[in-house]
Coordinates of C-alpha atoms and ligand atoms in Angstrom, one line a residue:
X1 CA 131.0 118.6 -31.0
X2 CA 134.4 117.7 -29.4
X3 CA 137.3 120.0 -30.3
X4 CA 140.9 119.6 -28.9
X5 CA 143.3 122.6 -28.6
X6 CA 146.8 121.1 -28.8
X7 CA 149.8 123.2 -27.9
X8 CA 153.4 122.2 -28.5
X9 CA 156.7 123.0 -26.9
X10 CA 157.2 126.1 -24.8
X11 CA 153.6 127.2 -25.1
X12 CA 153.2 126.2 -21.4
X13 CA 155.2 129.4 -20.7
X14 CA 152.7 131.7 -22.3
X15 CA 152.3 134.8 -20.1
X16 CA 156.0 134.7 -19.1
X17 CA 157.8 133.7 -22.3
X18 CA 158.9 136.5 -24.6
X19 CA 156.0 138.7 -23.7
X20 CA 156.6 141.2 -26.5
X21 CA 155.9 138.4 -29.0
X22 CA 153.5 136.1 -27.2
X23 CA 151.7 138.5 -24.8
X24 CA 151.3 138.4 -21.0
X25 CA 148.3 136.1 -20.7
X26 CA 148.6 132.4 -19.7
X27 CA 146.8 129.9 -22.0
X28 CA 144.9 128.5 -19.0
X29 CA 143.4 131.9 -18.4
X30 CA 142.5 132.4 -22.1
X31 CA 141.1 128.9 -22.3
X32 CA 138.5 129.8 -19.7
X33 CA 137.4 132.7 -22.0
X34 CA 137.2 130.4 -25.0
X35 CA 135.0 128.0 -23.1
X36 CA 132.6 130.9 -22.3
X37 CA 132.6 132.1 -25.8
X38 CA 132.0 128.7 -27.4
X39 CA 129.4 127.0 -25.2
X40 CA 128.3 124.8 -28.0
X41 CA 131.7 123.3 -28.5
X42 CA 133.0 120.6 -26.1
X43 CA 136.5 122.1 -25.8
X44 CA 139.5 120.4 -24.3
X45 CA 143.1 121.5 -24.0
X46 CA 146.4 119.7 -23.9
X47 CA 150.0 120.8 -24.0
X48 CA 153.2 118.9 -24.2
X49 CA 156.9 119.8 -24.9
X50 CA 157.5 116.3 -26.3
X51 CA 157.0 115.4 -29.9
X52 CA 155.9 111.8 -29.3
X53 CA 153.4 112.8 -26.7
X54 CA 151.8 115.3 -29.2
X55 CA 151.7 112.5 -31.8
X56 CA 150.1 110.1 -29.2
X57 CA 147.4 112.8 -28.5
X58 CA 146.7 113.3 -32.3
X59 CA 146.2 109.5 -32.6
X60 CA 144.0 109.4 -29.5
X61 CA 141.5 112.0 -30.6
X62 CA 142.1 111.9 -34.3
X63 CA 139.4 109.4 -35.2
X64 CA 136.6 110.6 -33.0
X65 CA 136.8 114.4 -32.4
X66 CA 135.4 116.9 -34.9
X67 CA 138.4 119.1 -34.9
X68 CA 141.9 119.9 -33.7
X69 CA 143.4 123.3 -33.3
X70 CA 147.1 122.8 -33.3
X71 CA 149.9 125.1 -32.4
X72 CA 152.9 122.8 -32.8
X73 CA 155.3 125.6 -31.8
X74 CA 158.8 125.0 -33.1
X75 CA 157.9 121.5 -34.3
X76 CA 155.8 123.2 -37.0
X77 CA 159.1 124.0 -38.8
X78 CA 160.8 120.6 -38.2
X79 CA 158.6 117.7 -37.6
X80 CA 158.0 115.1 -40.3
X81 CA 156.6 112.9 -37.6
X82 CA 153.8 115.3 -36.6
X83 CA 153.0 116.0 -40.3
X84 CA 152.7 112.3 -40.9
X85 CA 150.4 112.0 -37.8
X86 CA 148.1 114.7 -39.2
X87 CA 148.0 112.9 -42.5
X88 CA 147.2 109.6 -40.8
X89 CA 144.2 110.8 -38.8
X90 CA 140.6 111.6 -39.9
X91 CA 140.0 114.7 -37.8
X92 CA 140.6 118.0 -39.6
X93 CA 143.4 120.0 -38.1
X94 CA 143.7 123.8 -38.2
X95 CA 147.2 125.2 -37.7
X96 CA 147.5 128.2 -35.5
X97 CA 150.3 130.6 -34.5
X98 CA 150.2 133.4 -32.1
X99 CA 152.9 135.4 -33.8
X100 CA 153.0 136.2 -37.5
X101 CA 155.6 133.5 -38.4
X102 CA 156.1 135.1 -41.9
X103 CA 157.3 138.4 -40.3
X104 CA 159.9 136.6 -38.3
X105 CA 163.1 134.6 -39.0
X106 CA 163.3 132.7 -42.3
X107 CA 163.3 129.3 -40.6
X108 CA 159.8 130.1 -39.3
X109 CA 158.4 130.7 -42.8
X110 CA 158.4 126.9 -43.6
X111 CA 155.6 124.8 -42.1
X112 CA 156.0 121.0 -42.3
X113 CA 152.4 120.6 -41.2
X114 CA 150.5 123.2 -43.3
X115 CA 150.0 121.0 -46.4
X116 CA 148.1 118.5 -44.3
X117 CA 146.0 121.0 -42.3
X118 CA 142.6 122.4 -43.4
X119 CA 144.1 125.9 -43.1
X120 CA 146.5 128.0 -41.2
X121 CA 146.0 131.1 -39.0
X122 CA 149.0 133.2 -38.0
X123 CA 149.7 136.5 -36.4
X124 CA 146.5 137.4 -34.5
X125 CA 147.9 136.8 -31.0
X126 CA 145.7 134.5 -28.9
X127 CA 142.8 135.5 -31.2
X128 CA 144.3 133.0 -33.7
X129 CA 142.7 130.2 -31.6
X130 CA 139.4 132.0 -31.5
X131 CA 139.4 132.3 -35.3
X132 CA 140.1 128.6 -35.7
X133 CA 137.3 127.7 -33.3
X134 CA 134.9 130.0 -35.3
X135 CA 135.8 127.9 -38.4
X136 CA 134.9 124.7 -36.6
X137 CA 131.7 126.3 -35.2
X138 CA 130.5 127.7 -38.5
X139 CA 131.9 125.4 -41.2
X140 CA 131.0 122.0 -39.9
X141 CA 134.2 120.7 -41.5
X142 CA 134.4 117.4 -43.3
X143 CA 137.3 115.2 -44.1
X144 CA 137.3 112.0 -46.2
X145 CA 136.5 109.0 -44.1
X146 CA 135.2 111.3 -41.4
X147 CA 131.7 111.4 -39.9
X148 CA 131.0 107.8 -39.0
X149 CA 130.8 108.5 -35.3
X150 CA 128.9 110.9 -33.0
X151 CA 131.8 112.7 -31.3
Ligands
LIG1 C1 154.6 129.9 -32.6 C2 155.7 130.3 -33.7 C3 156.8 129.3 -33.7 O1 157.7 129.7 -34.7 C4 157.5 129.2 -32.4 O2 158.5 128.3 -32.4 C5 156.6 129.0 -31.2 C6 155.3 129.7 -31.2 C7 153.5 130.9 -32.4 O3 152.5 130.6 -31.9 O4 153.7 132.0 -32.9 O5 156.9 128.3 -30.3 O6 154.0 128.6 -33.0

């Protein structure tokens, strides 16, 4: 069961960026732990700071993979184009945030992508990703038009 973890802008700096909010661990390091903890999921990881590249990646995997865990970073709050891409693909997307976006500035309370995601997880630190993967592992998610392939 193929699952993509897709990280958006500035998340390549996890471990060095605003450590009091995002922690001191790099995502590459945490990803190794996730792979050990979810041996039955075929996990892959991709990060980009560029909106169009994130959209290309959603298109690339969004008709064959079983799930996408998306932390769109600041694009969460602004991107009509990413929300349209989530709408356009078959693969279910779970929105994640490391920080509790509702406990932060008002502009972070709005998610453009949440209405098109299966669900949203916010505020559990890097564990937000683990919780999203547990959903995919346990719930065997379905989306209309999905399931006609063996990914
Ligand atoms: C974030 C929250 C966003 O508001 C912010 O722009 C990020 C990270 C999070 O994981 O907490 O870049 O998505």
